């Protein structure tokens, strides 16, 4: 039998390696930015065209490379970061595998220009699909410039799997945020299709967070500082009232490397226990510094996951540090018995006044049997005999006969009712707002509410039990879908424009959905880099719910990442229905219950919610009778 195992050609092996390193343009951005940081650059410029599909260019002012190093950098497993296996556990740099440039060059057109400070001239190399097209001397400033053009030009299948430009740009922006936040001592600039997206100078960590996520972020931050023998923590967490529906502002950095850790994230959530609303997430920007020997960062191709030697200790320290910061800045409720025992809350007016001994005064002229006549009823000219007390104003019943004076002036008001009450007005009773139009509803006692969660109704064959939240989601979903499709929505104008603040990334998501949102009834008067001004909302949508609706929409878009107009429209309708549907625990009157039943079965698909979960169940009489057997 002939041999069947053979060595792969270099270009095939490079393409396979590229599949691990480069999934999308954002992967190229990450690798090139990290190489620039390892080159000790103080200024890094990122230039993108067509969301990275046409061009990804990173320019830095680092130390550059020699002629030999420039050529070797495109070979597989070529790196200046490690020399032995032991160095893997002493890493303080980013690109240590030595496959980034080789993998990128295998699937794109790459042009490299680099020069060291002591050299007069630099080196320029052009590579297409792992094939070196040219290498020559060139005039270039100190540092390195890497241009990656026509990504996946030789792998059409991989290029077809790329998402829309808006989605790919969002991934690139996320990678830029992670690198820029981890290195506030480096100046970054980011350009897309000639537009300036970010331009942040060298600054401290708080300034870097505010520069990237907007000036309103400054009031949300609570500093966290803790240093132990095992772990050093620095950074910020968000105040509970600024928690978000999305996890877009959650950042862990271990030794200046962005990581994802559900375990450590759980430590943060436990520190916020009792402070957050349901389905809301805290924001945090935390830097963790640990001994490189105690972590293994080589367990995942993208290096976003790290293995810790002692996760339980890190969990306890991180949870305690965050909880202490929230309590220290009076964010979390605390009970300090020592403070309560030794200090009194003195009003400001009495703070500096001397303490005086209370004096006892006795009215020696007080006569409990003395009486005087004073007018009592403002509606009659009669006077009432009351007992005269001391100057304190208290009155006693006096003699036993004076109780009759209490009823003087309370005669029938039929004679003077017109003069006495002609000017009196009565306040109307408050009316509770209803989520349904009660005028169009026939109220019948055929339904009732169970546990403020289910609506129970009768059927000829038995009993119908409806989940009120899922049913209302289905009703709203079909209404919104119809409005977006037909483009006939009614909007209610706001008395005062509503100004909401989001990150540039979130603003981009809302801009992409602006036309669909307007078809549902939203009216946008202005969209800036970090601010949205709304002058109109759909009928029936409370102004206080607008921010929550948009946050839920952003979260759904980031999780589902739609590409087609149909899925975008469908996702928008689902997101708004989920935000505005009545919640479990909300009480409904008989009219609202009846209207919900009728509206649900008027839907095209009443059986399931927009998330394909059942909206109701039925129980036949036979099933009920079996329960009594």
mmCIF file of N, CA and C in Angstrom, residues 213-341:
data_model
loop_
_atom_site.group_PDB
_atom_site.id
_atom_site.type_symbol
_atom_site.label_atom_id
_atom_site.label_comp_id
_atom_site.label_asym_id
_atom_site.label_seq_id
_atom_site.Cartn_x
_atom_site.Cartn_y
_atom_site.Cartn_z
ATOM 1 N N UNK A 213 -15.441 57.055 25.805
ATOM 2 C CA UNK A 213 -16.858 56.786 26.033
ATOM 3 C C UNK A 213 -17.683 58.038 26.321
ATOM 4 N N UNK A 214 -17.084 59.215 26.214
ATOM 5 C CA UNK A 214 -17.858 60.444 26.333
ATOM 6 C C UNK A 214 -17.685 61.119 27.680
ATOM 7 N N UNK A 215 -17.929 62.429 27.690
ATOM 8 C CA UNK A 215 -17.718 63.221 28.899
ATOM 9 C C UNK A 215 -18.685 62.836 30.011
ATOM 10 N N UNK A 216 -19.880 62.345 29.661
ATOM 11 C CA UNK A 216 -20.836 61.964 30.698
ATOM 12 C C UNK A 216 -20.358 60.748 31.492
ATOM 13 N N UNK A 217 -19.369 60.038 30.965
ATOM 14 C CA UNK A 217 -18.853 58.864 31.670
ATOM 15 C C UNK A 217 -18.162 59.249 32.964
ATOM 16 N N UNK A 218 -17.631 60.463 33.036
ATOM 17 C CA UNK A 218 -16.858 60.875 34.204
ATOM 18 C C UNK A 218 -17.690 60.799 35.487
ATOM 19 N N UNK A 219 -18.963 61.180 35.419
ATOM 20 C CA UNK A 219 -19.806 61.168 36.610
ATOM 21 C C UNK A 219 -20.246 59.762 36.994
ATOM 22 N N UNK A 220 -20.031 58.787 36.117
ATOM 23 C CA UNK A 220 -20.455 57.417 36.397
ATOM 24 C C UNK A 220 -19.403 56.616 37.157
ATOM 25 N N UNK A 221 -18.144 57.085 37.206
ATOM 26 C CA UNK A 221 -17.023 56.260 37.633
ATOM 27 C C UNK A 221 -16.769 56.347 39.132
ATOM 28 N N UNK A 222 -16.453 55.207 39.712
ATOM 29 C CA UNK A 222 -16.019 55.097 41.101
ATOM 30 C C UNK A 222 -14.639 54.441 41.095
ATOM 31 N N UNK A 223 -13.601 55.077 41.624
ATOM 32 C CA UNK A 223 -12.258 54.494 41.571
ATOM 33 C C UNK A 223 -12.123 53.259 42.447
ATOM 34 N N UNK A 224 -11.322 52.313 41.968
ATOM 35 C CA UNK A 224 -11.022 51.085 42.705
ATOM 36 C C UNK A 224 -9.505 50.955 42.782
ATOM 37 N N UNK A 225 -8.970 50.885 43.989
ATOM 38 C CA UNK A 225 -7.533 50.718 44.190
ATOM 39 C C UNK A 225 -7.305 49.682 45.278
ATOM 40 N N UNK A 226 -6.502 48.670 44.988
ATOM 41 C CA UNK A 226 -6.181 47.638 45.974
ATOM 42 C C UNK A 226 -4.863 46.985 45.563
ATOM 43 N N UNK A 227 -4.001 46.766 46.545
ATOM 44 C CA UNK A 227 -2.713 46.121 46.252
ATOM 45 C C UNK A 227 -2.420 45.094 47.339
ATOM 46 N N UNK A 228 -2.215 43.855 46.904
ATOM 47 C CA UNK A 228 -1.847 42.767 47.810
ATOM 48 C C UNK A 228 -0.616 42.063 47.246
ATOM 49 N N UNK A 229 -0.150 41.064 47.949
ATOM 50 C CA UNK A 229 0.998 40.303 47.457
ATOM 51 C C UNK A 229 0.653 39.498 46.209
ATOM 52 N N UNK A 230 -0.605 39.173 46.051
ATOM 53 C CA UNK A 230 -1.023 38.336 44.926
ATOM 54 C C UNK A 230 -1.479 39.166 43.741
ATOM 55 N N UNK A 231 -2.148 40.266 44.011
ATOM 56 C CA UNK A 231 -2.846 40.994 42.956
ATOM 57 C C UNK A 231 -2.841 42.482 43.241
ATOM 58 N N UNK A 232 -2.698 43.284 42.189
ATOM 59 C CA UNK A 232 -2.848 44.730 42.270
ATOM 60 C C UNK A 232 -4.004 45.128 41.351
ATOM 61 N N UNK A 233 -4.953 45.860 41.902
ATOM 62 C CA UNK A 233 -6.145 46.265 41.155
ATOM 63 C C UNK A 233 -6.175 47.781 41.069
ATOM 64 N N UNK A 234 -6.435 48.295 39.880
ATOM 65 C CA UNK A 234 -6.631 49.732 39.692
ATOM 66 C C UNK A 234 -7.645 49.915 38.571
ATOM 67 N N UNK A 235 -8.337 51.030 38.615
ATOM 68 C CA UNK A 235 -9.331 51.295 37.578
ATOM 69 C C UNK A 235 -10.602 51.867 38.163
ATOM 70 N N UNK A 236 -11.709 51.609 37.473
ATOM 71 C CA UNK A 236 -12.975 52.210 37.859
ATOM 72 C C UNK A 236 -14.113 51.212 37.649
ATOM 73 N N UNK A 237 -15.132 51.369 38.486
ATOM 74 C CA UNK A 237 -16.405 50.677 38.283
ATOM 75 C C UNK A 237 -17.483 51.746 38.195
ATOM 76 N N UNK A 238 -18.629 51.375 37.640
ATOM 77 C CA UNK A 238 -19.709 52.337 37.448
ATOM 78 C C UNK A 238 -20.674 52.352 38.614
ATOM 79 N N UNK A 239 -21.298 53.484 38.830
ATOM 80 C CA UNK A 239 -22.334 53.589 39.845
ATOM 81 C C UNK A 239 -23.544 52.755 39.422
ATOM 82 N N UNK A 240 -24.246 52.180 40.383
ATOM 83 C CA UNK A 240 -25.358 51.281 40.028
ATOM 84 C C UNK A 240 -26.428 51.940 39.172
ATOM 85 N N UNK A 241 -26.691 53.228 39.388
ATOM 86 C CA UNK A 241 -27.759 53.868 38.621
ATOM 87 C C UNK A 241 -27.394 54.031 37.147
ATOM 88 N N UNK A 242 -26.128 53.837 36.800
ATOM 89 C CA UNK A 242 -25.707 53.947 35.404
ATOM 90 C C UNK A 242 -25.449 52.578 34.771
ATOM 91 N N UNK A 243 -25.977 51.535 35.367
ATOM 92 C CA UNK A 243 -25.830 50.204 34.779
ATOM 93 C C UNK A 243 -26.549 50.159 33.429
ATOM 94 N N UNK A 244 -26.165 49.196 32.596
ATOM 95 C CA UNK A 244 -26.668 49.160 31.225
ATOM 96 C C UNK A 244 -27.251 47.796 30.899
ATOM 97 N N UNK A 245 -28.069 47.792 29.858
ATOM 98 C CA UNK A 245 -28.641 46.531 29.382
ATOM 99 C C UNK A 245 -27.608 45.697 28.634
ATOM 100 N N UNK A 246 -26.544 46.340 28.168
ATOM 101 C CA UNK A 246 -25.506 45.648 27.403
ATOM 102 C C UNK A 246 -24.253 45.472 28.247
ATOM 103 N N UNK A 247 -23.348 44.637 27.764
ATOM 104 C CA UNK A 247 -22.052 44.426 28.412
ATOM 105 C C UNK A 247 -20.934 45.111 27.641
ATOM 106 N N UNK A 248 -21.290 46.150 26.880
ATOM 107 C CA UNK A 248 -20.309 46.786 26.006
ATOM 108 C C UNK A 248 -19.252 47.576 26.758
ATOM 109 N N UNK A 249 -19.505 47.938 28.014
ATOM 110 C CA UNK A 249 -18.536 48.727 28.780
ATOM 111 C C UNK A 249 -18.014 47.925 29.962
ATOM 112 N N UNK A 250 -17.611 46.700 29.702
ATOM 113 C CA UNK A 250 -16.994 45.843 30.701
ATOM 114 C C UNK A 250 -15.614 45.426 30.186
ATOM 115 N N UNK A 251 -14.582 45.859 30.889
ATOM 116 C CA UNK A 251 -13.216 45.627 30.434
ATOM 117 C C UNK A 251 -12.349 45.127 31.588
ATOM 118 N N UNK A 252 -11.752 43.963 31.360
ATOM 119 C CA UNK A 252 -10.719 43.429 32.242
ATOM 120 C C UNK A 252 -9.386 43.469 31.495
ATOM 121 N N UNK A 253 -8.349 43.982 32.157
ATOM 122 C CA UNK A 253 -7.006 43.963 31.582
ATOM 123 C C UNK A 253 -6.072 43.308 32.595
ATOM 124 N N UNK A 254 -5.402 42.259 32.161
ATOM 125 C CA UNK A 254 -4.429 41.578 33.002
ATOM 126 C C UNK A 254 -3.052 41.837 32.415
ATOM 127 N N UNK A 255 -2.228 42.521 33.168
ATOM 128 C CA UNK A 255 -0.890 42.919 32.687
ATOM 129 C C UNK A 255 -0.985 43.624 31.336
ATOM 130 N N UNK A 256 -1.928 44.567 31.246
ATOM 131 C CA UNK A 256 -2.170 45.391 30.057
ATOM 132 C C UNK A 256 -2.606 44.563 28.839
ATOM 133 N N UNK A 257 -3.270 43.452 29.080
ATOM 134 C CA UNK A 257 -3.809 42.630 27.995
ATOM 135 C C UNK A 257 -5.292 42.418 28.264
ATOM 136 N N UNK A 258 -6.124 42.727 27.265
ATOM 137 C CA UNK A 258 -7.562 42.545 27.428
ATOM 138 C C UNK A 258 -7.902 41.054 27.493
ATOM 139 N N UNK A 259 -8.768 40.706 28.446
ATOM 140 C CA UNK A 259 -9.186 39.316 28.593
ATOM 141 C C UNK A 259 -10.693 39.254 28.817
ATOM 142 N N UNK A 260 -11.248 38.075 28.590
ATOM 143 C CA UNK A 260 -12.642 37.775 28.920
ATOM 144 C C UNK A 260 -12.637 36.679 29.970
ATOM 145 N N UNK A 261 -13.302 36.939 31.084
ATOM 146 C CA UNK A 261 -13.318 35.975 32.172
ATOM 147 C C UNK A 261 -14.691 35.965 32.830
ATOM 148 N N UNK A 262 -15.556 35.016 32.483
ATOM 149 C CA UNK A 262 -16.869 34.918 33.158
ATOM 150 C C UNK A 262 -16.740 34.749 34.670
ATOM 151 N N UNK A 263 -15.667 34.091 35.108
ATOM 152 C CA UNK A 263 -15.478 33.862 36.544
ATOM 153 C C UNK A 263 -15.234 35.173 37.281
ATOM 154 N N UNK A 264 -14.339 36.001 36.761
ATOM 155 C CA UNK A 264 -14.071 37.290 37.397
ATOM 156 C C UNK A 264 -15.257 38.239 37.221
ATOM 157 N N UNK A 265 -15.971 38.120 36.105
ATOM 158 C CA UNK A 265 -17.155 38.938 35.907
ATOM 159 C C UNK A 265 -18.215 38.622 36.970
ATOM 160 N N UNK A 266 -18.281 37.361 37.358
ATOM 161 C CA UNK A 266 -19.222 36.977 38.412
ATOM 162 C C UNK A 266 -18.835 37.622 39.749
ATOM 163 N N UNK A 267 -17.542 37.799 39.973
ATOM 164 C CA UNK A 267 -17.096 38.473 41.198
ATOM 165 C C UNK A 267 -17.585 39.919 41.229
ATOM 166 N N UNK A 268 -17.556 40.589 40.079
ATOM 167 C CA UNK A 268 -18.051 41.966 40.014
ATOM 168 C C UNK A 268 -19.552 41.995 40.267
ATOM 169 N N UNK A 269 -20.290 41.083 39.627
ATOM 170 C CA UNK A 269 -21.745 41.060 39.803
ATOM 171 C C UNK A 269 -22.135 40.787 41.248
ATOM 172 N N UNK A 270 -21.372 39.919 41.922
ATOM 173 C CA UNK A 270 -21.682 39.621 43.321
ATOM 174 C C UNK A 270 -21.417 40.832 44.212
ATOM 175 N N UNK A 271 -20.443 41.678 43.837
ATOM 176 C CA UNK A 271 -20.189 42.900 44.608
ATOM 177 C C UNK A 271 -21.344 43.891 44.467
ATOM 178 N N UNK A 272 -22.066 43.818 43.346
ATOM 179 C CA UNK A 272 -23.218 44.693 43.114
ATOM 180 C C UNK A 272 -24.518 44.049 43.573
ATOM 181 N N UNK A 273 -24.443 42.963 44.310
ATOM 182 C CA UNK A 273 -25.641 42.229 44.698
ATOM 183 C C UNK A 273 -26.627 43.140 45.434
ATOM 184 N N UNK A 274 -27.850 43.206 44.917
ATOM 185 C CA UNK A 274 -28.875 44.037 45.521
ATOM 186 C C UNK A 274 -28.888 45.473 45.058
ATOM 187 N N UNK A 275 -27.960 45.865 44.187
ATOM 188 C CA UNK A 275 -27.870 47.254 43.734
ATOM 189 C C UNK A 275 -28.326 47.448 42.298
ATOM 190 N N UNK A 276 -28.470 46.355 41.537
ATOM 191 C CA UNK A 276 -28.796 46.454 40.118
ATOM 192 C C UNK A 276 -30.210 45.952 39.857
ATOM 193 N N UNK A 277 -30.833 46.538 38.833
ATOM 194 C CA UNK A 277 -32.123 46.050 38.377
ATOM 195 C C UNK A 277 -31.934 44.762 37.575
ATOM 196 N N UNK A 278 -33.000 44.021 37.432
ATOM 197 C CA UNK A 278 -32.948 42.760 36.704
ATOM 198 C C UNK A 278 -32.500 42.999 35.264
ATOM 199 N N UNK A 279 -31.655 42.092 34.783
ATOM 200 C CA UNK A 279 -31.133 42.093 33.406
ATOM 201 C C UNK A 279 -30.261 43.315 33.103
ATOM 202 N N UNK A 280 -29.806 44.032 34.125
ATOM 203 C CA UNK A 280 -28.870 45.132 33.926
ATOM 204 C C UNK A 280 -27.476 44.697 34.373
ATOM 205 N N UNK A 281 -26.462 45.275 33.735
ATOM 206 C CA UNK A 281 -25.080 44.869 33.988
ATOM 207 C C UNK A 281 -24.250 46.086 34.407
ATOM 208 N N UNK A 282 -23.324 45.904 35.339
ATOM 209 C CA UNK A 282 -22.473 47.032 35.750
ATOM 210 C C UNK A 282 -21.430 47.338 34.677
ATOM 211 N N UNK A 283 -20.923 48.553 34.710
ATOM 212 C CA UNK A 283 -19.814 48.913 33.833
ATOM 213 C C UNK A 283 -18.539 48.941 34.676
ATOM 214 N N UNK A 284 -17.433 48.522 34.085
ATOM 215 C CA UNK A 284 -16.168 48.545 34.813
ATOM 216 C C UNK A 284 -15.004 48.573 33.835
ATOM 217 N N UNK A 285 -13.921 49.208 34.288
ATOM 218 C CA UNK A 285 -12.671 49.313 33.544
ATOM 219 C C UNK A 285 -11.551 49.017 34.551
ATOM 220 N N UNK A 286 -11.160 47.759 34.656
ATOM 221 C CA UNK A 286 -10.267 47.332 35.725
ATOM 222 C C UNK A 286 -8.967 46.771 35.160
ATOM 223 N N UNK A 287 -7.866 47.210 35.753
ATOM 224 C CA UNK A 287 -6.540 46.714 35.413
ATOM 225 C C UNK A 287 -6.046 45.807 36.539
ATOM 226 N N UNK A 288 -5.728 44.580 36.195
ATOM 227 C CA UNK A 288 -5.208 43.628 37.163
ATOM 228 C C UNK A 288 -3.740 43.358 36.839
ATOM 229 N N UNK A 289 -2.889 43.488 37.838
ATOM 230 C CA UNK A 289 -1.460 43.211 37.663
ATOM 231 C C UNK A 289 -1.095 42.015 38.528
ATOM 232 N N UNK A 290 -0.617 40.954 37.890
ATOM 233 C CA UNK A 290 -0.243 39.729 38.590
ATOM 234 C C UNK A 290 1.145 39.302 38.138
ATOM 235 N N UNK A 291 1.696 38.359 38.841
ATOM 236 C CA UNK A 291 2.992 37.797 38.468
ATOM 237 C C UNK A 291 2.830 37.003 37.168
ATOM 238 N N UNK A 292 3.616 37.301 36.116
ATOM 239 C CA UNK A 292 3.484 36.543 34.858
ATOM 240 C C UNK A 292 3.628 35.041 35.044
ATOM 241 N N UNK A 293 4.342 34.608 36.083
ATOM 242 C CA UNK A 293 4.516 33.174 36.309
ATOM 243 C C UNK A 293 3.219 32.505 36.777
ATOM 244 N N UNK A 294 2.281 33.302 37.283
ATOM 245 C CA UNK A 294 1.058 32.719 37.838
ATOM 246 C C UNK A 294 -0.079 32.632 36.829
ATOM 247 N N UNK A 295 0.176 32.981 35.574
ATOM 248 C CA UNK A 295 -0.871 32.922 34.560
ATOM 249 C C UNK A 295 -0.338 32.228 33.311
ATOM 250 N N UNK A 296 -1.259 31.674 32.536
ATOM 251 C CA UNK A 296 -0.929 31.062 31.247
ATOM 252 C C UNK A 296 -1.825 31.709 30.203
ATOM 253 N N UNK A 297 -1.229 32.487 29.313
ATOM 254 C CA UNK A 297 -2.000 33.211 28.301
ATOM 255 C C UNK A 297 -1.975 32.501 26.958
ATOM 256 N N UNK A 298 -1.398 31.327 26.919
ATOM 257 C CA UNK A 298 -1.257 30.619 25.639
ATOM 258 C C UNK A 298 -2.262 29.477 25.526
ATOM 259 N N UNK A 299 -3.497 29.710 26.006
ATOM 260 C CA UNK A 299 -4.492 28.648 25.969
ATOM 261 C C UNK A 299 -5.561 28.900 24.909
ATOM 262 N N UNK A 300 -5.497 30.041 24.228
ATOM 263 C CA UNK A 300 -6.507 30.368 23.222
ATOM 264 C C UNK A 300 -5.830 31.097 22.071
ATOM 265 N N UNK A 301 -6.227 30.814 20.807
ATOM 266 C CA UNK A 301 -5.544 31.462 19.668
ATOM 267 C C UNK A 301 -5.613 32.975 19.690
ATOM 268 N N UNK A 302 -6.730 33.539 20.149
ATOM 269 C CA UNK A 302 -6.853 35.000 20.164
ATOM 270 C C UNK A 302 -6.277 35.632 21.420
ATOM 271 N N UNK A 303 -5.813 34.824 22.371
ATOM 272 C CA UNK A 303 -5.183 35.306 23.612
ATOM 273 C C UNK A 303 -6.111 36.192 24.436
ATOM 274 N N UNK A 304 -7.428 35.953 24.353
ATOM 275 C CA UNK A 304 -8.380 36.717 25.166
ATOM 276 C C UNK A 304 -8.817 35.938 26.406
ATOM 277 N N UNK A 305 -8.289 34.741 26.576
ATOM 278 C CA UNK A 305 -8.592 33.955 27.765
ATOM 279 C C UNK A 305 -7.289 33.603 28.468
ATOM 280 N N UNK A 306 -7.315 33.651 29.790
ATOM 281 C CA UNK A 306 -6.111 33.421 30.597
ATOM 282 C C UNK A 306 -6.433 32.395 31.673
ATOM 283 N N UNK A 307 -5.479 31.540 31.947
ATOM 284 C CA UNK A 307 -5.609 30.571 33.027
ATOM 285 C C UNK A 307 -4.825 31.075 34.226
ATOM 286 N N UNK A 308 -5.520 31.229 35.376
ATOM 287 C CA UNK A 308 -4.892 31.689 36.605
ATOM 288 C C UNK A 308 -4.558 30.492 37.488
ATOM 289 N N UNK A 309 -3.460 30.615 38.241
ATOM 290 C CA UNK A 309 -3.085 29.552 39.175
ATOM 291 C C UNK A 309 -4.071 29.450 40.333
ATOM 292 N N UNK A 310 -4.475 30.589 40.874
ATOM 293 C CA UNK A 310 -5.359 30.602 42.050
ATOM 294 C C UNK A 310 -6.523 31.543 41.783
ATOM 295 N N UNK A 311 -7.521 31.050 41.080
ATOM 296 C CA UNK A 311 -8.661 31.890 40.715
ATOM 297 C C UNK A 311 -9.505 32.267 41.928
ATOM 298 N N UNK A 312 -9.596 31.364 42.914
ATOM 299 C CA UNK A 312 -10.449 31.628 44.072
ATOM 300 C C UNK A 312 -9.953 32.833 44.872
ATOM 301 N N UNK A 313 -8.650 32.953 45.015
ATOM 302 C CA UNK A 313 -8.100 34.100 45.740
ATOM 303 C C UNK A 313 -8.352 35.395 44.979
ATOM 304 N N UNK A 314 -8.143 35.366 43.667
ATOM 305 C CA UNK A 314 -8.390 36.558 42.858
ATOM 306 C C UNK A 314 -9.859 36.963 42.937
ATOM 307 N N UNK A 315 -10.729 35.964 42.923
ATOM 308 C CA UNK A 315 -12.169 36.230 43.003
ATOM 309 C C UNK A 315 -12.504 36.967 44.305
ATOM 310 N N UNK A 316 -11.983 36.462 45.411
ATOM 311 C CA UNK A 316 -12.296 37.057 46.712
ATOM 312 C C UNK A 316 -11.733 38.472 46.825
ATOM 313 N N UNK A 317 -10.495 38.667 46.358
ATOM 314 C CA UNK A 317 -9.878 40.002 46.455
ATOM 315 C C UNK A 317 -10.628 40.995 45.572
ATOM 316 N N UNK A 318 -10.951 40.584 44.353
ATOM 317 C CA UNK A 318 -11.632 41.484 43.419
ATOM 318 C C UNK A 318 -13.019 41.857 43.939
ATOM 319 N N UNK A 319 -13.748 40.884 44.435
ATOM 320 C CA UNK A 319 -15.086 41.153 44.960
ATOM 321 C C UNK A 319 -15.021 42.115 46.154
ATOM 322 N N UNK A 320 -14.084 41.882 47.068
ATOM 323 C CA UNK A 320 -13.965 42.737 48.246
ATOM 324 C C UNK A 320 -13.545 44.154 47.867
ATOM 325 N N UNK A 321 -12.625 44.275 46.907
ATOM 326 C CA UNK A 321 -12.141 45.606 46.509
ATOM 327 C C UNK A 321 -13.261 46.429 45.888
ATOM 328 N N UNK A 322 -14.054 45.814 45.026
ATOM 329 C CA UNK A 322 -15.147 46.544 44.389
ATOM 330 C C UNK A 322 -16.218 46.901 45.410
ATOM 331 N N UNK A 323 -16.536 45.968 46.285
ATOM 332 C CA UNK A 323 -17.556 46.240 47.305
ATOM 333 C C UNK A 323 -17.092 47.351 48.253
ATOM 334 N N UNK A 324 -15.802 47.343 48.600
ATOM 335 C CA UNK A 324 -15.260 48.386 49.473
ATOM 336 C C UNK A 324 -15.340 49.749 48.803
ATOM 337 N N UNK A 325 -15.036 49.824 47.517
ATOM 338 C CA UNK A 325 -15.095 51.104 46.806
ATOM 339 C C UNK A 325 -16.516 51.625 46.731
ATOM 340 N N UNK A 326 -17.467 50.750 46.469
ATOM 341 C CA UNK A 326 -18.858 51.185 46.418
ATOM 342 C C UNK A 326 -19.330 51.696 47.770
ATOM 343 N N UNK A 327 -18.903 51.046 48.847
ATOM 344 C CA UNK A 327 -19.272 51.508 50.177
ATOM 345 C C UNK A 327 -18.526 52.757 50.592
ATOM 346 N N UNK A 328 -17.250 52.849 50.223
ATOM 347 C CA UNK A 328 -16.421 53.985 50.622
ATOM 348 C C UNK A 328 -16.936 55.299 50.031
ATOM 349 N N UNK A 329 -17.467 55.228 48.811
ATOM 350 C CA UNK A 329 -17.973 56.425 48.162
ATOM 351 C C UNK A 329 -19.489 56.541 48.286
ATOM 352 N N UNK A 330 -20.040 55.855 49.319
ATOM 353 C CA UNK A 330 -21.463 55.954 49.652
ATOM 354 C C UNK A 330 -22.357 55.554 48.488
ATOM 355 N N UNK A 331 -21.885 54.604 47.705
ATOM 356 C CA UNK A 331 -22.717 54.086 46.621
ATOM 357 C C UNK A 331 -23.576 52.939 47.132
ATOM 358 N N UNK A 332 -22.982 52.074 47.943
ATOM 359 C CA UNK A 332 -23.712 50.943 48.508
ATOM 360 C C UNK A 332 -24.142 51.278 49.925
ATOM 361 N N UNK A 333 -25.280 50.761 50.355
ATOM 362 C CA UNK A 333 -25.720 51.031 51.742
ATOM 363 C C UNK A 333 -24.806 50.364 52.751
ATOM 364 N N UNK A 334 -24.423 51.098 53.791
ATOM 365 C CA UNK A 334 -23.540 50.556 54.825
ATOM 366 C C UNK A 334 -24.149 50.870 56.191
ATOM 367 N N UNK A 335 -23.747 50.100 57.182
ATOM 368 C CA UNK A 335 -24.184 50.319 58.566
ATOM 369 C C UNK A 335 -22.945 50.271 59.452
ATOM 370 N N UNK A 336 -22.500 51.435 59.891
ATOM 371 C CA UNK A 336 -21.303 51.553 60.717
ATOM 372 C C UNK A 336 -21.746 51.856 62.143
ATOM 373 N N UNK A 337 -21.686 50.852 63.022
ATOM 374 C CA UNK A 337 -22.163 51.031 64.381
ATOM 375 C C UNK A 337 -21.297 52.012 65.154
ATOM 376 N N UNK A 338 -19.983 52.000 64.914
ATOM 377 C CA UNK A 338 -19.103 52.925 65.625
ATOM 378 C C UNK A 338 -19.452 54.369 65.295
ATOM 379 N N UNK A 339 -19.710 54.613 64.022
ATOM 380 C CA UNK A 339 -20.020 55.978 63.600
ATOM 381 C C UNK A 339 -21.346 56.435 64.199
ATOM 382 N N UNK A 340 -22.321 55.541 64.261
ATOM 383 C CA UNK A 340 -23.617 55.912 64.803
ATOM 384 C C UNK A 340 -23.533 56.170 66.311
ATOM 385 N N UNK A 341 -22.623 55.469 67.010
ATOM 386 C CA UNK A 341 -22.544 55.602 68.464
ATOM 387 C C UNK A 341 -21.818 56.870 68.890
#
